[in-house]
Short mmCIF file of C-alpha atoms and ligand atoms in Angstrom, two decimals:
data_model
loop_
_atom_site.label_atom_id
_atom_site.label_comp_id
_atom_site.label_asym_id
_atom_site.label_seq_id
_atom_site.Cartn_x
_atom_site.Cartn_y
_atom_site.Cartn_z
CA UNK V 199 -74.56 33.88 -162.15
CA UNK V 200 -75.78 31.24 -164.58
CA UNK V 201 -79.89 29.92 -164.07
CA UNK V 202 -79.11 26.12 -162.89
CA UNK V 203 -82.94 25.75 -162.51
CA UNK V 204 -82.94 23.28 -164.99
CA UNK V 205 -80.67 20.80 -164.36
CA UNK V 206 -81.92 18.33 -162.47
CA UNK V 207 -78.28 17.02 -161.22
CA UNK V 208 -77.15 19.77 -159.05
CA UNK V 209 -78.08 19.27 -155.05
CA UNK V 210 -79.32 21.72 -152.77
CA UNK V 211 -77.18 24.01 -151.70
CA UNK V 212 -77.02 23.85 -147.70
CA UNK V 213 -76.97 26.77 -145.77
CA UNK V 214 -73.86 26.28 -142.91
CA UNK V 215 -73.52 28.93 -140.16
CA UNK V 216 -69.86 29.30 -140.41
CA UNK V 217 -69.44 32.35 -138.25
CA UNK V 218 -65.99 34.32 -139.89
CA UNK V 219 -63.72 35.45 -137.45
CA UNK V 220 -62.53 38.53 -137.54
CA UNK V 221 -58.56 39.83 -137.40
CA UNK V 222 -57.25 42.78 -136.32
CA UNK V 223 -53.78 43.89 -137.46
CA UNK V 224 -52.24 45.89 -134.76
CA UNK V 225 -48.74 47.82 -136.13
CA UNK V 226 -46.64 50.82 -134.81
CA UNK V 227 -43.08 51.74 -134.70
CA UNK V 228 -40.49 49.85 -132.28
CA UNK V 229 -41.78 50.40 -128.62
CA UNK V 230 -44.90 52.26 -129.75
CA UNK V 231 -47.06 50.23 -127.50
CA UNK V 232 -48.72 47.19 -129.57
CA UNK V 233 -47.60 45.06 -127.05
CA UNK V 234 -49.28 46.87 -123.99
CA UNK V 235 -52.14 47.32 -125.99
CA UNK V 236 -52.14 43.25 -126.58
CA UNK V 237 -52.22 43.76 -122.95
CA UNK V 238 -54.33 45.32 -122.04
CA UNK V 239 -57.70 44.12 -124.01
CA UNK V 240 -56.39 40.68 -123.22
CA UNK V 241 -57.14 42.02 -119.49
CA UNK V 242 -60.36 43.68 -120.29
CA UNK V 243 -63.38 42.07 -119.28
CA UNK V 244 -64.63 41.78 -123.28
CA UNK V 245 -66.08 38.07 -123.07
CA UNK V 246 -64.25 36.82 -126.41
CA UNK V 247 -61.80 34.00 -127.03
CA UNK V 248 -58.91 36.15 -128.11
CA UNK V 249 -56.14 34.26 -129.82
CA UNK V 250 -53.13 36.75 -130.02
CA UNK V 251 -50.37 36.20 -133.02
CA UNK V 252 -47.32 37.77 -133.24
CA UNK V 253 -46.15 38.13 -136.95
CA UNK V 254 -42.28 37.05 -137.52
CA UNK V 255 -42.32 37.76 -140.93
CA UNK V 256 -40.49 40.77 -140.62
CA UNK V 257 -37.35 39.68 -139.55
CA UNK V 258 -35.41 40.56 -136.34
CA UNK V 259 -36.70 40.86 -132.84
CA UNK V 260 -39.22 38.32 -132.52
CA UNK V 261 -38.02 36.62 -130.06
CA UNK V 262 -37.79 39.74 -127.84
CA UNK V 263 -41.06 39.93 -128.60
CA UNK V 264 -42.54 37.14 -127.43
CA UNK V 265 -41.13 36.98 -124.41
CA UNK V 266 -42.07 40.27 -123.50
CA UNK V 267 -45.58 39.42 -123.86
CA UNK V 268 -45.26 36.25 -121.90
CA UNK V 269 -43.76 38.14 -119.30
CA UNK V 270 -41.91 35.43 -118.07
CA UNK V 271 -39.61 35.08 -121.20
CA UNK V 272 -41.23 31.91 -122.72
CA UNK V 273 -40.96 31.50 -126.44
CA UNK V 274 -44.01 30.69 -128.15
CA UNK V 275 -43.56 28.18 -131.40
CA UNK V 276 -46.68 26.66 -129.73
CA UNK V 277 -49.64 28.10 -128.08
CA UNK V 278 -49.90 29.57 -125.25
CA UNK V 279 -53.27 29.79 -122.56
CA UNK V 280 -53.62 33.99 -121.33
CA UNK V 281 -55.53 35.50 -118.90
CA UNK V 282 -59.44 35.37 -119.80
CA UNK V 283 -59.41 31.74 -121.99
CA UNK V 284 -57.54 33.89 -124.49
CA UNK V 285 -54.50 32.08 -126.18
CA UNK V 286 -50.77 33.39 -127.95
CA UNK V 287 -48.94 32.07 -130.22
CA UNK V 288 -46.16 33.30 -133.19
CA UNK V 289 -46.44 32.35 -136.49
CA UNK V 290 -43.54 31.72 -138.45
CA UNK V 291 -44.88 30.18 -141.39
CA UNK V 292 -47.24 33.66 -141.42
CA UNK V 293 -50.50 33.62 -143.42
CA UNK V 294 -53.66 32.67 -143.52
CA UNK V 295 -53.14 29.04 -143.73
CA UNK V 296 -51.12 28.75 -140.84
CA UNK V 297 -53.83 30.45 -138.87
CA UNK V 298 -56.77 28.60 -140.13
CA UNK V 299 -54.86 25.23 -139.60
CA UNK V 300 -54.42 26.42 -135.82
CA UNK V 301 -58.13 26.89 -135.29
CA UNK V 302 -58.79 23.73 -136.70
CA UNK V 303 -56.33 22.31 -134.09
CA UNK V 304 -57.27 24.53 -131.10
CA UNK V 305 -61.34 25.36 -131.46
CA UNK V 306 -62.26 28.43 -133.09
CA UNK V 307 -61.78 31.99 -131.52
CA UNK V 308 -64.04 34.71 -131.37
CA UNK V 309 -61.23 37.03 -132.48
CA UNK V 310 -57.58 37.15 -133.70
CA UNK V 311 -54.83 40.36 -132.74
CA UNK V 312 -52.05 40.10 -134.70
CA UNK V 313 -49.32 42.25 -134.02
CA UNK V 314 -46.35 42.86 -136.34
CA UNK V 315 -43.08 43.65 -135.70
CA UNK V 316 -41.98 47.84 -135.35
CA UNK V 317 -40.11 47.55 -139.17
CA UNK V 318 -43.00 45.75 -140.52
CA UNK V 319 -44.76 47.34 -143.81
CA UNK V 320 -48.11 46.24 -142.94
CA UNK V 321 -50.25 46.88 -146.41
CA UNK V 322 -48.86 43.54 -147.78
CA UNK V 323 -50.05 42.19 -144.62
CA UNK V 324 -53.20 43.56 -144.42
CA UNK V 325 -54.12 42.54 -148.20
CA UNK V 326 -52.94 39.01 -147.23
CA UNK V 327 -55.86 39.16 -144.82
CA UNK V 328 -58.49 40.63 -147.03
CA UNK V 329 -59.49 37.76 -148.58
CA UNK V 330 -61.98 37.70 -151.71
CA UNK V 331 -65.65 36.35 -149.71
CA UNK V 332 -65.44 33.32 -152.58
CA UNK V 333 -62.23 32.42 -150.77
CA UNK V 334 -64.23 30.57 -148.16
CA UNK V 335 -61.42 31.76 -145.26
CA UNK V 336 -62.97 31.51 -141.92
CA UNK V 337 -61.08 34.95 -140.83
CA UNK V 338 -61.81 38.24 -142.01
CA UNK V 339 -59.97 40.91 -141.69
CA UNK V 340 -61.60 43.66 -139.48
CA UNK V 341 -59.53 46.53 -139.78
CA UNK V 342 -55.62 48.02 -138.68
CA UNK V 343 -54.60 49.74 -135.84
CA UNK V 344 -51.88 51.84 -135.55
CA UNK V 345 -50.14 52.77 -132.46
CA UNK V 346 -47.97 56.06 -132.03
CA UNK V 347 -45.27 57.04 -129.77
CA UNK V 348 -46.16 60.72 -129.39
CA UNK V 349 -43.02 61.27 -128.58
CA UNK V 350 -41.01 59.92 -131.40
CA UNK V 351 -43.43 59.89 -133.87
CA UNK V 352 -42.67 63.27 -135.60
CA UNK V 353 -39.19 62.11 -135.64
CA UNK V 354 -39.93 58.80 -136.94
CA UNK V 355 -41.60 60.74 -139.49
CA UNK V 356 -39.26 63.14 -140.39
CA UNK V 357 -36.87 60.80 -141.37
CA UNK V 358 -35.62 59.90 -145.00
CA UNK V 359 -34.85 56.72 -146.63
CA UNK V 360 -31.45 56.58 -148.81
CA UNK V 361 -33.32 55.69 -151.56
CA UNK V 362 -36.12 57.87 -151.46
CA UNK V 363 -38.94 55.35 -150.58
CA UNK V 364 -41.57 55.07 -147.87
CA UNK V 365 -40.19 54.88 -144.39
CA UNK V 366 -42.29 52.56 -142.12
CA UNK V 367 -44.06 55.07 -139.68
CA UNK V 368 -45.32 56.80 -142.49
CA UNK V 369 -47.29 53.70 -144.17
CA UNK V 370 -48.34 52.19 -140.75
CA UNK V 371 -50.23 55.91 -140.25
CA UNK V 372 -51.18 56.36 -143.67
CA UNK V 373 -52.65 52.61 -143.67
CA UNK V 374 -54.25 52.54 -140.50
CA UNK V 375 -58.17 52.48 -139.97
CA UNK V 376 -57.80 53.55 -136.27
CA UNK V 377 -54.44 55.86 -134.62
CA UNK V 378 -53.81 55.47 -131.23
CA UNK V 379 -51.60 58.16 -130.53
CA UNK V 380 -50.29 56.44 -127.23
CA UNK V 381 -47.54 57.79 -124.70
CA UNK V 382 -49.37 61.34 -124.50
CA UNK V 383 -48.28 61.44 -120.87
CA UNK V 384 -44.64 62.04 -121.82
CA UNK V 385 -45.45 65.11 -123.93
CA UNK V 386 -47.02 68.34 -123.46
CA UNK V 387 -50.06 69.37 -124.57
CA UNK V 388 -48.56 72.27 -127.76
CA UNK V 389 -46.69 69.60 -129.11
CA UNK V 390 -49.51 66.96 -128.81
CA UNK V 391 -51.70 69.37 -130.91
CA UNK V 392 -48.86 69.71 -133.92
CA UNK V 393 -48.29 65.89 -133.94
CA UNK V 394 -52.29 65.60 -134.33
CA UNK V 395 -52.28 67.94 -137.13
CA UNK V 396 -49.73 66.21 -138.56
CA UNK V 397 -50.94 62.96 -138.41
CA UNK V 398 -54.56 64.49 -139.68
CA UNK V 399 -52.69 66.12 -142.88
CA UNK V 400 -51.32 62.20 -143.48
CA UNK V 401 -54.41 60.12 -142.80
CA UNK V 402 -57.73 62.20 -142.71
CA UNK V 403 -60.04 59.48 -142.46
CA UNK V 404 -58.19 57.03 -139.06
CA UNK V 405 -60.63 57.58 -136.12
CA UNK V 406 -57.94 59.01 -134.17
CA UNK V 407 -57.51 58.21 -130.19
CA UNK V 408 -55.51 59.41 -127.60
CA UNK V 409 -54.10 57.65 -124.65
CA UNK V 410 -51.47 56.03 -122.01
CA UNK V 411 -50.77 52.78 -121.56
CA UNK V 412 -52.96 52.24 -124.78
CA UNK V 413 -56.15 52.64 -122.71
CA UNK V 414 -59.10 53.23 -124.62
CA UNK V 415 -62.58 51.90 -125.11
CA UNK V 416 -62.65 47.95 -126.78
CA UNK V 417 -65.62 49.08 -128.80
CA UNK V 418 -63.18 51.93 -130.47
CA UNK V 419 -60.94 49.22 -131.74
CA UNK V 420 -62.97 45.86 -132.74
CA UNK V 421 -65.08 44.99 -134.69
CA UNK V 422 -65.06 48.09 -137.18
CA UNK V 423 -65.48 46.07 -140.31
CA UNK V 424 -63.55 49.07 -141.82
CA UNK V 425 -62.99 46.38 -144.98
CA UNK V 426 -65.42 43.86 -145.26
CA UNK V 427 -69.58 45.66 -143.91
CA UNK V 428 -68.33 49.39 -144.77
CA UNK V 429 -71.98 50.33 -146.13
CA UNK V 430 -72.49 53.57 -148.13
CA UNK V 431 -73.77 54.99 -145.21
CA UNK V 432 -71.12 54.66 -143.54
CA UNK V 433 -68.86 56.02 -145.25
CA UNK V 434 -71.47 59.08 -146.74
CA UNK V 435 -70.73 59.22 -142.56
CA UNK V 436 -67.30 59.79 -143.06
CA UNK V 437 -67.07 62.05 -145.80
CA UNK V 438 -69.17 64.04 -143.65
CA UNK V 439 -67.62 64.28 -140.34
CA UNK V 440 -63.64 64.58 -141.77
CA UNK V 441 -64.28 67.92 -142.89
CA UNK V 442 -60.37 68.44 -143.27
CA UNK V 443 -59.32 70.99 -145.99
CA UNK V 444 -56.95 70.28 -148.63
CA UNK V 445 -55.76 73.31 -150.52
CA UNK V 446 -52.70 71.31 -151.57
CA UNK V 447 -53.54 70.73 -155.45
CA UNK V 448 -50.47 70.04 -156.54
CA UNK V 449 -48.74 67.85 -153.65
CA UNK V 450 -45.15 68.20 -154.30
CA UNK V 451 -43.31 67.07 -150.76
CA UNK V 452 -42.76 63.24 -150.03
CA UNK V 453 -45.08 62.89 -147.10
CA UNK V 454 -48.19 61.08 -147.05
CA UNK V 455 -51.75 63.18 -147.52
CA UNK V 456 -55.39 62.95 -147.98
CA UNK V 457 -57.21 63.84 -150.79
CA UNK V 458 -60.89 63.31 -151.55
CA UNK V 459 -61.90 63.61 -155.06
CA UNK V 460 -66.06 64.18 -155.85
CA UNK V 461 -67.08 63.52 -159.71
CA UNK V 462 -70.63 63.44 -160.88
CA UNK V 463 -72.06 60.84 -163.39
CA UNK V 464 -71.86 57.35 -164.20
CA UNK V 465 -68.06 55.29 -164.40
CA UNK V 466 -67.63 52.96 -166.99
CA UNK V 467 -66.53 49.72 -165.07
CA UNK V 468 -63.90 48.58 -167.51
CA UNK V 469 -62.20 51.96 -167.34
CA UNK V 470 -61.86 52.76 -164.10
CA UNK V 471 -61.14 49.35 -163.30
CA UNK V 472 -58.03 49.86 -165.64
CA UNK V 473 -57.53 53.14 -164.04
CA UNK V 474 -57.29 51.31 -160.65
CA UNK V 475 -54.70 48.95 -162.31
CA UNK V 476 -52.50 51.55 -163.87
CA UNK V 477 -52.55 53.18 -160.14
CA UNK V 478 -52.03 50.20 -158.06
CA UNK V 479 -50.34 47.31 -160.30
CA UNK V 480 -48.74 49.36 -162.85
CA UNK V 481 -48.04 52.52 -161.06
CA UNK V 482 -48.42 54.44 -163.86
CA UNK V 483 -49.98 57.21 -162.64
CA UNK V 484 -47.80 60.44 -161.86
CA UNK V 485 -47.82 63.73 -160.10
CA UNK V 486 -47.23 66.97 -162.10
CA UNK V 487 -43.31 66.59 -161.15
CA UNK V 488 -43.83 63.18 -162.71
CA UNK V 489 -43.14 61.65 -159.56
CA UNK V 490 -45.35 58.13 -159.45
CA UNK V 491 -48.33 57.92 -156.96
CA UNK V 492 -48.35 55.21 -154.12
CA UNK V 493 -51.46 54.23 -152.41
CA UNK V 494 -51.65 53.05 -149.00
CA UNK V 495 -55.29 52.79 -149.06
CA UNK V 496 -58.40 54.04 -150.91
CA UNK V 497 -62.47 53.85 -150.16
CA UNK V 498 -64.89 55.01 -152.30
CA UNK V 499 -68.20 55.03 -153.52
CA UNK V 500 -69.45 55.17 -156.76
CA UNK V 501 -72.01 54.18 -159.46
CA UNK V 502 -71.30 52.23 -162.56
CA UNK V 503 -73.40 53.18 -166.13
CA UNK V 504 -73.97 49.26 -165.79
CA UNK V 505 -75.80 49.01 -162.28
CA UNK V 506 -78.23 50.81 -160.27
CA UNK V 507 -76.90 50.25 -157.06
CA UNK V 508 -73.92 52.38 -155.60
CA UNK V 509 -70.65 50.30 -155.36
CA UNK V 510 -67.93 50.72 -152.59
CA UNK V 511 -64.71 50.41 -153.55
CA UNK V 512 -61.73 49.38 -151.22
CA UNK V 513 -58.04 48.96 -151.58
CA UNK V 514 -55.11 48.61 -149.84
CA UNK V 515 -51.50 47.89 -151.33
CA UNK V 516 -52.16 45.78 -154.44
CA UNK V 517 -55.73 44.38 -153.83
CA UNK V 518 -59.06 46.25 -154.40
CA UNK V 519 -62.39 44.96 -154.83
CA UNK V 520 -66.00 46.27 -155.13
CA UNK V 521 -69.08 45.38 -152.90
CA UNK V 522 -72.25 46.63 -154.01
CA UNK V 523 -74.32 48.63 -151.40
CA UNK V 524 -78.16 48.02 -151.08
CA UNK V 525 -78.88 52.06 -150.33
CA UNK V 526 -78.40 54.39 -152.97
CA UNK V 527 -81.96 55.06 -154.94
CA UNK V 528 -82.19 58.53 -154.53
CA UNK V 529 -78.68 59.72 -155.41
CA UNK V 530 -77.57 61.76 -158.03
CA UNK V 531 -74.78 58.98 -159.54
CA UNK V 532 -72.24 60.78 -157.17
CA UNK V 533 -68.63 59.46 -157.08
CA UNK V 534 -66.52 59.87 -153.98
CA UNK V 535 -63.23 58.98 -153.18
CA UNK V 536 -60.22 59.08 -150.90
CA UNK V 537 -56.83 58.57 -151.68
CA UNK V 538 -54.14 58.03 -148.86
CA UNK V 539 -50.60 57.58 -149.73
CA UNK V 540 -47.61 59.71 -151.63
CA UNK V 541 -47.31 62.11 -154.58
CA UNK V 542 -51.04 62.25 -154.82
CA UNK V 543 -52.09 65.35 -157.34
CA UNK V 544 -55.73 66.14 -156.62
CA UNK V 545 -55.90 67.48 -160.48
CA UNK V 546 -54.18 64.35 -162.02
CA UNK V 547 -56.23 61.84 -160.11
CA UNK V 548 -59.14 63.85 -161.23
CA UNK V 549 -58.97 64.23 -164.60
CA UNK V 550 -58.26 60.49 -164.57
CA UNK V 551 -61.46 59.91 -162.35
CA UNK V 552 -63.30 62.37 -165.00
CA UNK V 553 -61.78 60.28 -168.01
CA UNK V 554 -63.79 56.83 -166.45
CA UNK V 555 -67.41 58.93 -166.49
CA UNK V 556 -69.47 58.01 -169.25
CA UNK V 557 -69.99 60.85 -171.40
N1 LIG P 103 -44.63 56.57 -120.43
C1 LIG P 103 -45.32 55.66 -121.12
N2 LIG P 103 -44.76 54.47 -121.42
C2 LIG P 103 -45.50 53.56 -122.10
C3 LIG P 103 -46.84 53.85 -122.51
N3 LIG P 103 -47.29 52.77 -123.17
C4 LIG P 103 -46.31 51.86 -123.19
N4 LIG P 103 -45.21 52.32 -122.54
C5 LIG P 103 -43.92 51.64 -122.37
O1 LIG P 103 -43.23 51.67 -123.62
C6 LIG P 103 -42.42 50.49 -123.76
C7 LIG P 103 -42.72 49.78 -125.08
O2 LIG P 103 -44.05 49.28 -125.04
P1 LIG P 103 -44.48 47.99 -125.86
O3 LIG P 103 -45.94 47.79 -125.63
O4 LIG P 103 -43.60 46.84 -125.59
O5 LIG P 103 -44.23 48.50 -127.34
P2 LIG P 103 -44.28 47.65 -128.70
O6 LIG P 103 -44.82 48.54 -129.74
O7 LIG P 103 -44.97 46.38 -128.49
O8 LIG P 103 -42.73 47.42 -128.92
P3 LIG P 103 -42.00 46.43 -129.99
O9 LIG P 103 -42.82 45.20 -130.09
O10 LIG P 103 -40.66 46.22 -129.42
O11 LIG P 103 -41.94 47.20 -131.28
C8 LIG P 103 -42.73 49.63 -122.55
O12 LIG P 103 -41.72 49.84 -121.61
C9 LIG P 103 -44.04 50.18 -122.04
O13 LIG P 103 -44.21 49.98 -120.66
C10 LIG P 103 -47.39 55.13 -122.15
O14 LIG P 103 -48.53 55.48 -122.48
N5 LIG P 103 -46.58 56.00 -121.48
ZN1 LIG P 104 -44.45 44.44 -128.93
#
């Protein structure tokens, strides 16, 4: 930032406590449970303002939807008061603008669930939400939850697209910051323990939680600020505690992994950023059977030649960004990532990684 000290024209800058609200995206497959999840936090004693959206913008069974959260079979174009001061509505014209011109109509909230539909690819979503800080929005997004029918899901999962791409169940896990793998009363407990390694191979890093009805503690699902305060530490935390193992070097089948990468030294800023580009924009970046990568989401940390301070690096879909951390003196220029999505090649994505250090 330019040194405006001089210039005698430009007025104090005054400090305004706009308080951001945070948004939770809450996805699953079709009758997964988002909806008795809504539920049930709207029913928990949590002391917020909820507002609850329900995203049309995939097409199809909205209007099943709202009524069934209504349970009286109202439609909601308008909004809606809930148990506990919280409020509903759907949004048709979906995005951030829409949302921020309802809070300017209704009062502010102290938080925002939005569910989306079963068929709904949430990372474009998601990134809609993750706005740049310099945007100025007065929502945040705080992280996505997936919900799981344990008893579908490996079916769900199993299944194949005619054209080869992504089917929904798979990016809504492989996206998701937090799993509830719901419905566990309708299975038994062997096949509950394959589904969790399964879902483990696909997303290592989802705090993963298992329940009926969706029950499970509020504190496990808000306010995780899994994109916007992730510090370092945090995620040093992760790294840490996920102590999953990864022999696959070479991933060759079409499901969705995990794979942490460590390199040592300093990155070059201009070429990892174009490394990032190639592997999200241009998706340019291939496996050994020269089938292109696709990233659901990445976190990182890592240390530029140009700064002293570590940098964490997000990204979901399209969008990344950096935040610099404040903690870092003491370590030795260490550069961690992981990589969720598809055709990910642990050798590839390193020697790329390695081709960003400054030598
Ligand atoms: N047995 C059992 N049924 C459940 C559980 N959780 C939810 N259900 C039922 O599953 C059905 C679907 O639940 P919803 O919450 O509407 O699912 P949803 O994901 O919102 O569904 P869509 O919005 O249609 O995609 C409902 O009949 C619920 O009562 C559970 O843990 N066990
Ligand atoms: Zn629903």
């Amino acid at each position: 930032m330019g040194d405006l000290s001089d210039d005698e024209d430009v007025p104090d800058l005054v400090e305004v406590d706009v308080k951001k609200v945070p948004i939770t995206i809450i996805t699953g497959y079709l009758g997964a449970g988002k909806t008795t999840l809504l539920n049930y936090v709207l029913t928990e004693q949590h002391g917020k303002k909820i507002a609850v959206i329900l995203n049309e913008f995939g097409e199809g069974d909205s209007i099943e939807k709202s009524m069934s959260i209504g349970e009286k079979g109202e439609l909601f174009e308008e909004w809606l008061e809930l148990r506990n001061g919280c409020l509903c509505c759907s949004v048709k014209d979906n995005g951030v603008k829409a949302i921020e011109d309802l809070m300017t109509k209704r009062g502010k909230f102290d938080y925002i669930l939005l569910e989306t539909t079963g068929l709904a690819d949430p990372g474009p979503i998601a990134s809609m939400f993750w706005l740049d800080e310099e945007l100025c929005s007065d929502i945040y997004l705080d992280g996505v939850i997936t919900v799981v029918d344990s008893k579908y899901c490996q079916k769900n999962l199993d299944e194949k697209k005619p054209d080869g791409s992504l089917i929904e169940a798979a990016r809504q896990i492989g996206l998701a910051d937090v799993i509830i793998v719901n419905k566990t009363d309708l299975i038994q407990e062997q096949e509950l323990r394959s589904l969790r390694e399964n879902i483990r191979t696909c997303n290592g890093f989802a705090k993963m939680i298992e329940t009926t009805r969706a029950r499970t503690n509020i504190d496990d699902i808000l306010d995780l600020h899994a994109y916007s305060g992730l510090g370092s530490d945090k995620l040093e935390k992760l790294f840490k505690d996920r102590g999953f193992n990864e022999e696959v070097k070479h991933q060759i089948d079409q499901t969705i992994r995990t794979v942490t990468i460590d390199t040592q030294g300093s990155m070059c800023k201009n070429y990892f950023e174009n490394f990032l580009q190639n592997l999200l924009w241009e998706k340019n970046i291939k496996n050994c059977k020269n089938q292109v990568t696709e990233i659901l989401r990445l976190k990182g940390i890592l240390s530029f030649d140009s700064e002293d301070q570590c940098f964490v690096i997000q990204a979901v879909h399209q969008t990344y960004d950096f935040q610099a951390t404040t903690t870092c003196g003491d370590r030795n220029r260490i550069n961690r990532f992981v990589f969720i999505g598809r055709n990910l090649d642990k050798v590839i994505l390193e020697e790329n990684l390695q081709n960003c250090l400054v030598k």
